[in-house]
Coordinates of C-alpha atoms and ligand atoms in Angstrom, one line a residue:
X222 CA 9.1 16.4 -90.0
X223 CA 7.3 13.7 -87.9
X224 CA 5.9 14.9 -84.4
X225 CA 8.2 12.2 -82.7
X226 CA 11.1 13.6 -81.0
X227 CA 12.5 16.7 -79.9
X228 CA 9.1 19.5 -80.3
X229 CA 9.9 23.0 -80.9
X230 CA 7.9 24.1 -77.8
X231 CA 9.9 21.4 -75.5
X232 CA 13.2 22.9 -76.7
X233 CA 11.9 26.6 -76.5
X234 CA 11.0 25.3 -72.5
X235 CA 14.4 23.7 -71.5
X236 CA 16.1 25.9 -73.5
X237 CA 15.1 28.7 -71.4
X238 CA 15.1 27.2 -68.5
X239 CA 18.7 26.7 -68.8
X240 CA 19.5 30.0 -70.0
X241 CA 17.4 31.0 -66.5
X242 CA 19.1 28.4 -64.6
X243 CA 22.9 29.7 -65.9
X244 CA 21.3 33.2 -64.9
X245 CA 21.2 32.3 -61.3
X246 CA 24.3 30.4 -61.0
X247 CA 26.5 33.0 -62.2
X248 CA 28.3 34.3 -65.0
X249 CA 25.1 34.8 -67.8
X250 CA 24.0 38.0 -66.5
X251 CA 22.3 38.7 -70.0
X252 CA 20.3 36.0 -70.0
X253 CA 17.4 37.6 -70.8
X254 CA 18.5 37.7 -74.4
X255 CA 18.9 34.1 -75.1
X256 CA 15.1 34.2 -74.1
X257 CA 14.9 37.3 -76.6
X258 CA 16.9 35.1 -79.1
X259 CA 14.4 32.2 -78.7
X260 CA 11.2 34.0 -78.8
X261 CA 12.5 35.4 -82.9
X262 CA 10.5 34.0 -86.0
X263 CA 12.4 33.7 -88.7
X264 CA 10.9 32.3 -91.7
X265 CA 13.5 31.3 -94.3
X266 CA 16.5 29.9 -94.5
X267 CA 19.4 32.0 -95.5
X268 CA 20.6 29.1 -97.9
X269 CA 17.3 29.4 -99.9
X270 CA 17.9 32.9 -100.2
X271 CA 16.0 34.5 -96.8
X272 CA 18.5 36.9 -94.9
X273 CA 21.2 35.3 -92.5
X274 CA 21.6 35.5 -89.0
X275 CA 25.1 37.6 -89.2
X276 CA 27.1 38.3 -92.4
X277 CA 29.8 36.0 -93.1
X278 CA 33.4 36.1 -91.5
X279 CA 34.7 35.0 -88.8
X280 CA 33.6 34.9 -84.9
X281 CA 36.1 36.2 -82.9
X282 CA 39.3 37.1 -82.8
X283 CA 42.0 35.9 -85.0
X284 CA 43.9 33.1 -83.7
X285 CA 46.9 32.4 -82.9
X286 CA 47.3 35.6 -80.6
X287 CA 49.2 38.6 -81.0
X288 CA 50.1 41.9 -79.0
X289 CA 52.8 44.2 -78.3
X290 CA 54.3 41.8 -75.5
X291 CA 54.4 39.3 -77.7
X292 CA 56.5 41.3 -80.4
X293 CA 58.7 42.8 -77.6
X294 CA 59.6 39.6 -76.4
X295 CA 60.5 38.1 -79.6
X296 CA 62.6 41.3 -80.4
X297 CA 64.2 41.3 -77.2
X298 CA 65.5 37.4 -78.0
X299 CA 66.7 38.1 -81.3
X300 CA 69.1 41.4 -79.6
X301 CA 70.0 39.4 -77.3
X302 CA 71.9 36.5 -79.2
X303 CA 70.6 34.1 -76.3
X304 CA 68.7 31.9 -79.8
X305 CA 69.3 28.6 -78.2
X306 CA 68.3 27.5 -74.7
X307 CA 71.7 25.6 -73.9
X308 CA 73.4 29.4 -74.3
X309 CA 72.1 30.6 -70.9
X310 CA 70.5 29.6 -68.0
X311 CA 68.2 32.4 -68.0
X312 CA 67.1 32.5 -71.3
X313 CA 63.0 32.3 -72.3
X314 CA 62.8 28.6 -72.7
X315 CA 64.1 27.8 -68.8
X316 CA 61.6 30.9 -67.8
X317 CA 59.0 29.1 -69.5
X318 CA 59.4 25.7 -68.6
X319 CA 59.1 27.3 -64.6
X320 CA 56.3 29.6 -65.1
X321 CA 54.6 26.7 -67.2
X322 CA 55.0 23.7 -64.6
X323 CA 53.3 26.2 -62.0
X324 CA 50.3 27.6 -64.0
X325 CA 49.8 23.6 -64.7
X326 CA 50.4 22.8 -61.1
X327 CA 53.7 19.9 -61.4
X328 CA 57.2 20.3 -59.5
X329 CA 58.7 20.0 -63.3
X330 CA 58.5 20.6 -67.1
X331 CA 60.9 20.3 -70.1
X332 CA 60.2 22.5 -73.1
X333 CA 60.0 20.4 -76.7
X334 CA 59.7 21.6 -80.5
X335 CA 56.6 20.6 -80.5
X336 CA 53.1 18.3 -78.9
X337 CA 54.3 14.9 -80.8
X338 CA 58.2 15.5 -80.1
X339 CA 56.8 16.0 -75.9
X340 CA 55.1 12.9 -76.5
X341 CA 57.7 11.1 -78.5
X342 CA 60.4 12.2 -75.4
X343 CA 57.8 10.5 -73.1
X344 CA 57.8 7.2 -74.7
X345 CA 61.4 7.1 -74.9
X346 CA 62.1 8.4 -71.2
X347 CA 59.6 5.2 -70.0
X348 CA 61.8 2.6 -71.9
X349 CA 59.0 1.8 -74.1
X350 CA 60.2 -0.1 -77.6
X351 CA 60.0 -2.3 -80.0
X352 CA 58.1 -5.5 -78.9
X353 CA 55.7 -2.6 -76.4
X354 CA 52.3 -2.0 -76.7
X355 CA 50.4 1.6 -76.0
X356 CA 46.8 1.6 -76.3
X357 CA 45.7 5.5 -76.9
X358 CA 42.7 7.1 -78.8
X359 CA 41.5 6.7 -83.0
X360 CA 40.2 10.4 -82.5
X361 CA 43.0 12.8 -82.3
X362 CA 46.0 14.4 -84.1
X363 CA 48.1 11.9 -85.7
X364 CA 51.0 13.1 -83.6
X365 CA 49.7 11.0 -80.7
X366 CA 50.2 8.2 -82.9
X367 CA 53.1 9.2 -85.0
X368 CA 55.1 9.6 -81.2
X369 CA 54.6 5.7 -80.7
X370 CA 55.9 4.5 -83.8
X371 CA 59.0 6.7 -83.1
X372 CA 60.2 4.4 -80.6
X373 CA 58.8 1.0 -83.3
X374 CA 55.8 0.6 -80.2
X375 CA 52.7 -0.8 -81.2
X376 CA 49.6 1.6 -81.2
X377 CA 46.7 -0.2 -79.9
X378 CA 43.6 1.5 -81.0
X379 CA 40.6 1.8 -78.9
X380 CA 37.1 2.5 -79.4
X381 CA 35.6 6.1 -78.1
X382 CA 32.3 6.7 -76.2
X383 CA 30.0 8.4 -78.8
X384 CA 28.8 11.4 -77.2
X385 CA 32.3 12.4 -75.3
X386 CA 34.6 11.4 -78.2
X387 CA 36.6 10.2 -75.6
X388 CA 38.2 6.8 -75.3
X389 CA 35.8 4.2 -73.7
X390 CA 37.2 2.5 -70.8
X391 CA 35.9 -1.1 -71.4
X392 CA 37.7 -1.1 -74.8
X393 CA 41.1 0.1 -73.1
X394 CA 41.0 -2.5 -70.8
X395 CA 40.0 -5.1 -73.1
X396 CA 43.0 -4.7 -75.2
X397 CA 45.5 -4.9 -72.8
X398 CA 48.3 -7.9 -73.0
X399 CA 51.3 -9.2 -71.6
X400 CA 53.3 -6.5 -73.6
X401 CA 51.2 -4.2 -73.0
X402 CA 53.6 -0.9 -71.1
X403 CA 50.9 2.7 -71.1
X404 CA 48.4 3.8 -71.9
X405 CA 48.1 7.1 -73.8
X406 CA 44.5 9.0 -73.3
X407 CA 44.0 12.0 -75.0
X408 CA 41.7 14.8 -73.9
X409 CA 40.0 15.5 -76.8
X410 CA 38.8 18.7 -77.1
X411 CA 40.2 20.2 -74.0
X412 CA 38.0 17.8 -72.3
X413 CA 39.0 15.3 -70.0
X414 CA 39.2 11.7 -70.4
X415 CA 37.3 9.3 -68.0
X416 CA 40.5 9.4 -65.7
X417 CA 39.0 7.8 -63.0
X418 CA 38.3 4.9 -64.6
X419 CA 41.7 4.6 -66.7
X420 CA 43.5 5.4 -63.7
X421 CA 42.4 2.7 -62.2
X422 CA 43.0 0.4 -64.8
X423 CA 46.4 1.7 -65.0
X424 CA 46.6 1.0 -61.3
X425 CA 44.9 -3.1 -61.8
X426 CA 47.5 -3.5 -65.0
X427 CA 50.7 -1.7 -63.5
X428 CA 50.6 0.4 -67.0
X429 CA 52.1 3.6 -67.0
X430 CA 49.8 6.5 -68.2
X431 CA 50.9 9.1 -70.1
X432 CA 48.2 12.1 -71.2
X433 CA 48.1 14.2 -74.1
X434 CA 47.2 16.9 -73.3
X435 CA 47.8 18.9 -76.2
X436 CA 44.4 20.2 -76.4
X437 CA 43.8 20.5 -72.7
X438 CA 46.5 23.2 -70.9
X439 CA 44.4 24.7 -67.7
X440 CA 41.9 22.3 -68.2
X441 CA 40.5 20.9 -64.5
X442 CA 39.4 17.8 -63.6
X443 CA 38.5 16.2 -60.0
X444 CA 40.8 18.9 -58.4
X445 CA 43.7 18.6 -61.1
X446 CA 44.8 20.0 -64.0
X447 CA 44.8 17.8 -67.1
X448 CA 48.3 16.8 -67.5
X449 CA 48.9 16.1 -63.9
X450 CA 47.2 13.4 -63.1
X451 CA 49.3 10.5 -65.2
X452 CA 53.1 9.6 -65.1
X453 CA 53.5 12.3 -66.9
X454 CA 51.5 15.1 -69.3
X455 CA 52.2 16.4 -72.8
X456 CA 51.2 19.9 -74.7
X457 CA 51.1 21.4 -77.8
X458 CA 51.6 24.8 -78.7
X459 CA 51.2 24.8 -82.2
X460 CA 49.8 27.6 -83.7
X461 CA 46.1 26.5 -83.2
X462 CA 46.5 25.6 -80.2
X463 CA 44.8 27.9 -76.6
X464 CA 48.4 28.7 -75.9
X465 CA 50.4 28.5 -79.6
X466 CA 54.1 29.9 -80.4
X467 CA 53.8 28.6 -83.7
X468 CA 55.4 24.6 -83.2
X469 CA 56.4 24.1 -79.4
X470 CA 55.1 21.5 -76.7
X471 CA 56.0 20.8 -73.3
X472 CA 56.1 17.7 -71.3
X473 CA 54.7 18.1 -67.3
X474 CA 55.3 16.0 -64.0
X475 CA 56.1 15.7 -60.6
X476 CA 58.8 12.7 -60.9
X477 CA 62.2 14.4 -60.6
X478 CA 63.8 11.2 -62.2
X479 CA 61.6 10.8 -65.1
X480 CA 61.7 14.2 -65.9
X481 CA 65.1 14.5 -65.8
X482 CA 65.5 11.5 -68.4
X483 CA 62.6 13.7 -70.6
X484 CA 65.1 16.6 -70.4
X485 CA 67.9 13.8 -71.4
X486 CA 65.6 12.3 -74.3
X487 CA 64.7 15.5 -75.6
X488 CA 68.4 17.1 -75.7
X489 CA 69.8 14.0 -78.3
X490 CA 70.9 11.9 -75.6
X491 CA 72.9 14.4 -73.5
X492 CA 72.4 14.7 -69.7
X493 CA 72.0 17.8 -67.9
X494 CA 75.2 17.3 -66.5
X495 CA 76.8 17.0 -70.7
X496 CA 77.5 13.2 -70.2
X497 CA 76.0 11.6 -73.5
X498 CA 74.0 9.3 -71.9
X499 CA 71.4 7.7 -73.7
X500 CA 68.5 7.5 -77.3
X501 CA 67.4 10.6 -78.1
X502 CA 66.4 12.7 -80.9
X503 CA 67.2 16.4 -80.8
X504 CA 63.8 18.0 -79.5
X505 CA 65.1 21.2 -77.8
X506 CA 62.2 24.1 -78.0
X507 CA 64.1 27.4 -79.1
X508 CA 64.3 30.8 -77.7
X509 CA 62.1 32.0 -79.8
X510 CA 59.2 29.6 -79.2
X511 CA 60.0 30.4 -75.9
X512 CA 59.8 34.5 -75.8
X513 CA 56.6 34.2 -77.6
X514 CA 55.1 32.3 -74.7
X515 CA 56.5 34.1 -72.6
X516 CA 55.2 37.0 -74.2
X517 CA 52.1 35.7 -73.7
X518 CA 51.8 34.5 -70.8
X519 CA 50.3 37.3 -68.8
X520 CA 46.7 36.9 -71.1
X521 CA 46.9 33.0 -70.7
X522 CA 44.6 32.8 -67.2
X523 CA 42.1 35.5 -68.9
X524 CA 41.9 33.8 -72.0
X525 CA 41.0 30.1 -70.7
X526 CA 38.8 32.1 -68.1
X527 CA 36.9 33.8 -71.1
X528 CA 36.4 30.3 -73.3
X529 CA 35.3 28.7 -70.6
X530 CA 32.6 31.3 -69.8
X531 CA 31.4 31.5 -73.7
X532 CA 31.4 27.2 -74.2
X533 CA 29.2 27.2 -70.6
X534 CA 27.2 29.5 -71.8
X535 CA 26.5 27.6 -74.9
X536 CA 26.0 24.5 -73.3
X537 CA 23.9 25.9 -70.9
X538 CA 21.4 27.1 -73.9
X539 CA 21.7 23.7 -75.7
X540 CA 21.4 21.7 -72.6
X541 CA 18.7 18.8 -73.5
X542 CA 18.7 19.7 -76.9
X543 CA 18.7 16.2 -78.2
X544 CA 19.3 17.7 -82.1
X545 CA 23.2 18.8 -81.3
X546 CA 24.3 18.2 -78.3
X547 CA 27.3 19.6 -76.8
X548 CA 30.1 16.9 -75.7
X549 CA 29.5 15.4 -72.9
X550 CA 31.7 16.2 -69.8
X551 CA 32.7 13.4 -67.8
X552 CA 31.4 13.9 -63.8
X553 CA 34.6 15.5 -61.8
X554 CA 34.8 17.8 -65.2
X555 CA 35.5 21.8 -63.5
X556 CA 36.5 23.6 -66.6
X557 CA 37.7 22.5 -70.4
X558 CA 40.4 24.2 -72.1
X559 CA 38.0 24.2 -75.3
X560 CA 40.3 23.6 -78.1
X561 CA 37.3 22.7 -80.2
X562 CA 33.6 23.1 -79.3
X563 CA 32.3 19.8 -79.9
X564 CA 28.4 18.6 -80.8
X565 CA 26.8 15.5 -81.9
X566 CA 24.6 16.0 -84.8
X567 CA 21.4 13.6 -83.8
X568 CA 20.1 13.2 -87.9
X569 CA 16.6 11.7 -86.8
X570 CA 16.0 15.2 -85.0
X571 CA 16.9 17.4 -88.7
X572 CA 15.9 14.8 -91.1
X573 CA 18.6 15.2 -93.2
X574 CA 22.5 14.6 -93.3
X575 CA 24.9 16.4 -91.6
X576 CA 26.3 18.0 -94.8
X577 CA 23.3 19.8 -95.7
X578 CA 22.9 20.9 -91.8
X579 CA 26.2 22.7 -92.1
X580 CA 25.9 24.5 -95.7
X581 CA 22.5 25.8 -94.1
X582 CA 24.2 26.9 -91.5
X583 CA 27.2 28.2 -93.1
X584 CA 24.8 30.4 -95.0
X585 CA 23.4 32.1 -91.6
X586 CA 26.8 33.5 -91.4
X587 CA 27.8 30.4 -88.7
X588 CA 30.7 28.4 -89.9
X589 CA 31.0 25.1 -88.0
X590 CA 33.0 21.8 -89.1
X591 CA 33.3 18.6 -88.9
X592 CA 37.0 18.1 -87.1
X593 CA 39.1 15.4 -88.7
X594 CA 37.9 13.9 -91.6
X595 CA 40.5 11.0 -92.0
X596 CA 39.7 7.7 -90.2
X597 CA 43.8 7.1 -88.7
X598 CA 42.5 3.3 -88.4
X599 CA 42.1 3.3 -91.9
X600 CA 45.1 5.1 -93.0
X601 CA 48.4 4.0 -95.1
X602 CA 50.4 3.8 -91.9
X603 CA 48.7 0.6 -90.6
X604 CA 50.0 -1.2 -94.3
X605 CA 53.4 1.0 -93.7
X606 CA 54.3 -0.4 -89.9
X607 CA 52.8 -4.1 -91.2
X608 CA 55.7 -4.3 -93.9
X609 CA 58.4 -3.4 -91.8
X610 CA 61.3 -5.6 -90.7
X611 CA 61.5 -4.1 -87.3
X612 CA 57.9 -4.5 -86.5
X613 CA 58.1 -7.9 -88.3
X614 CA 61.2 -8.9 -86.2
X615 CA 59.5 -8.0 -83.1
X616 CA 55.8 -9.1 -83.4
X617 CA 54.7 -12.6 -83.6
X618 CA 52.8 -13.1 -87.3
X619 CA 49.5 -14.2 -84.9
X620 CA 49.8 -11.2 -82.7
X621 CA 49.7 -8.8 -86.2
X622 CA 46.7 -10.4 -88.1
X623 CA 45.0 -9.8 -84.9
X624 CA 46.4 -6.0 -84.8
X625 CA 45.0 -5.3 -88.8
X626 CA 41.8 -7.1 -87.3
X627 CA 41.3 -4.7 -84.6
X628 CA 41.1 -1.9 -86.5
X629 CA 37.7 -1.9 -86.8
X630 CA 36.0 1.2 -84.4
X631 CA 32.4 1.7 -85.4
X632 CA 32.1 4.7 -82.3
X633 CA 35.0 6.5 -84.2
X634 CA 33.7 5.8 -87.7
X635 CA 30.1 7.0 -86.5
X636 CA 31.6 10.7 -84.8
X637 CA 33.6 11.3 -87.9
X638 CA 31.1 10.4 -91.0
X639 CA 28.2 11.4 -89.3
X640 CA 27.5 13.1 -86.1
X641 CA 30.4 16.3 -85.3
X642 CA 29.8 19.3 -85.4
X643 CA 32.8 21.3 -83.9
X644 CA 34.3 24.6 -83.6
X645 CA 38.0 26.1 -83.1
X646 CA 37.6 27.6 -79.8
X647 CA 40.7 29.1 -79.0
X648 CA 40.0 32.1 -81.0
X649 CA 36.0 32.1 -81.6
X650 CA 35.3 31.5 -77.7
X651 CA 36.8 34.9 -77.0
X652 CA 34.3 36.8 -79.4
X653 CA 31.9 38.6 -77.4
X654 CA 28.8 37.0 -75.5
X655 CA 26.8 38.7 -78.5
X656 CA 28.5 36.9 -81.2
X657 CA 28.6 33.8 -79.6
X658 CA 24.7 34.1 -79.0
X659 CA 24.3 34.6 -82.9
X660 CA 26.0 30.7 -82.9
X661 CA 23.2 28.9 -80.8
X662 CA 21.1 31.5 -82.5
X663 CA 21.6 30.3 -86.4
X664 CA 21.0 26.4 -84.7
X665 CA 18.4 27.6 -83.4
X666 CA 16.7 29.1 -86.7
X667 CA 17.4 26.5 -89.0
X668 CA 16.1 24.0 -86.5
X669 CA 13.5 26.3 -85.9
X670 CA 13.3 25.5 -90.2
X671 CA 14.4 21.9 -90.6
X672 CA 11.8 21.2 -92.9
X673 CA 13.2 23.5 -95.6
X674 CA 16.0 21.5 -95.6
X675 CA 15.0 19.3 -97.6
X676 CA 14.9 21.3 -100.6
X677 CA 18.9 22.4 -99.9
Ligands
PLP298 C1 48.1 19.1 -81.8 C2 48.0 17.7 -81.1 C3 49.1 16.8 -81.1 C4 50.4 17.1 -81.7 O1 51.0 18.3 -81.4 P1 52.0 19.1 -82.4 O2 52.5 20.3 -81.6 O3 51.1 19.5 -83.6 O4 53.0 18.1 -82.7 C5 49.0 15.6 -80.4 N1 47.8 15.3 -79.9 C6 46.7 16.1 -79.9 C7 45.5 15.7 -79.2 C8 46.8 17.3 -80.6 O5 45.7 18.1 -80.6

């Protein structure tokens, strides 16, 4: 390895100074130890055979969560005979739907099956259709996707800044048209979004915005929570998701009107008041989705508290740490909900690929990913929507070509193929502050080591 770059006595410096830094600011009391963790020689590789930096299995606890409260509550449904939420009033789902508009901070929130069917119920609520455009994020779950061709809308594909994974402004605004309705950003990561900016482009176009927030519930930004700061916000509680039941979502907002027609979308047309009023698909979240979150609702606050405290102090210790650097947090960022602990893998700092980074790794008893492997502006669906009558019917042949042509998102391409390196964080960031130090503690050895790995 070439002298050029990132030295192992520059990254020893800022890497303590940061841990010293995070020591005076607050919550890293044991700071000291990341300086004890630095100052260790470790000569091989555990991947060539030296010994690893913890024995395999998993950091943390498992994930999704379970506890007595959680079983109770379940139980308690199932006696009851209350299984669907249009039996009672005061069954779990309506208890939820209140408890879960306040922790997020909106006047409303209608319970759904799941994060696409919240996000599906949004497109429909805003009268967005065939002939509509939504221009929303490469980098996500296909479900963000997937909820805009449920209403025959065009998914407009932007590209992402490369080292928030987030989408880029410019290219949002760039590829807005006459028909044209939302925009759809996604808080990747529990992160947010540069809202500022696609607020205000929202604003300038008169586009509705609504956020997914899927990966993003308690997650602060500029005084709000994620989910609150568009038309309307959308969640996932799938089961690895920081708050799961299993499949359940939730849409959030503060317009009684719109919300009301979410609640209409998402109950198969019918109105509160049982007039059938309208399109909708049947979306209702059951009871039991419902007494498991409520069930766990008590541990949520801790839980995000806790994540929040283990991700800062790892981005604290990898602060300037050109090699893998943690996602960058857009300014206005208080607090990330940390579905996924995201780093971009900078090769000319290892030397080699990121495939061989994460076996060595792996073999220190530190098991990170890679996220999504599938590119969704390369997959069958594009071909799929292309073929169809309706999207034919409703799309000039000009405006198409152009659509197949604008799949091309080099940013996206380059965080998927080559440069993430990610965690699950829902259930890892709540391991204790010793096992998470073992995580920056195996990067730190086999950077410590890069040149071995060239003989991996
Ligand atoms: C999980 C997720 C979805 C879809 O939610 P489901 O509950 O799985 O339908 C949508 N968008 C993002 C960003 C997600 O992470």
């Amino acid at each position: 390895m070439k002298k050029k770059g990132f030295s192992r006595r520059k990254f020893l410096t800022t890497a303590t100074a940061a841990t010293i830094a995070t020591a005076v600011s607050g919550p890293f009391k044991s700071s000291a130890s990341g300086i004890e963790i630095l100052n260790k020689r470790h000569d091989k590789l555990a991947v060539l055979g030296g010994a690893p930096v913890r024995a395999q299995g998993p950091i943390g606890p498992p994930w999704p969560y379970v506890d007595e409260q959680v079983v109770d509550a379940v139980v308690k449904t199932t006696r009851s005979g209350v299984w669907s939420r249009i039996q009672s009033r005061d069954g779990t789902v309506p208890a939820f739907e209140e408890s879960f508009a306040k922790l997020i901070g909106t006047k409303y929130s209608v319970g759904t099956g799941s994060g696409t069917q919240a996000l599906s119920t949004c497109v429909e609520a805003l009268g967005i259709g065939p002939g509509d455009e939504v221009i929303t994020s490469p980098y996500t779950d296909f479900g963000t996707i997937s909820s805009i061709l449920t209403s025959r809308a065009l998914p407009v594909l932007a590209d992402l800044e490369p080292d928030t994974y987030q989408l880029d402004p410019a290219e949002v605004e760039k590829r807005i048209n006459k028909n044209t309705k939302a925009i759809m950003p996604v808080h990747i990561f529990g992160a947010a979004c540069n809202m500022e900016r696609i607020m205000d482009i929202a604003r300038k176009h008169n586009l509705k915005v609504i956020e997914d927030a899927c990966q993003a519930p308690l997650a602060r930004y500029q005084g709000k929570g994620l989910g609150t700061i568009g038309d309307v916000g959308c969640f996932s509680f799938q089961a690895s998701k920081p708050i799961a039941c299993g499949e359940g979502g939730a849409v959030v907002g503060n317009d009684e009107q719109l919300m009301d027609q979410c609640y209409t979308v998402q109950n198969r047309g019918s109105n509160r008041k049982g007039s059938n009023a309208t399109i909708g698909p049947k979306y209702r979240m059951n009871e039991f989705e419902g007494a498991i979150l409520m069930g766990q609702f008590p541990g949520i606050k801790g839980r995000f508290e806790t994540r929040n405290e283990n991700a800062n102090y790892l981005r604290a210790v990898l602060k300037d740490f050109k090699a893998l650097m943690p996602q960058r947090h857009y300014p206005g960022t208080e607090s990330g909900a940390y579905y996924h602990f995201g780093m971009t893998f900078n090769r000319n700092e290892w030397g080699v690929d990121r495939s061989i980074f994460l076996k060595a790794i792996a073999a220190e008893g530190v098991s990170l990913g890679s996220y999504i492997s599938y590119q969704l502006h390369r997959e069958p669906w594009i071909d799929h929507i292309l073929g169809l009558k309706s999207y034919k019917a409703m799309y000039s042949k000009s405006r198409l070509k152009e659509y197949r042509e604008s799949m091309d998102l080099p940013n996206c391409d380059r965080i998927i193929k080559e440069t993430m390196v990610s965690f699950a964080g829902s259930g890892t960031l709540l391991a204790s502050r010793d096992e998470i130090k073992k995580i920056s503690d195996a990067i730190m050895k086999v950077y410590e080591n890069r040149n071995q790995l060239k003989s991996v």
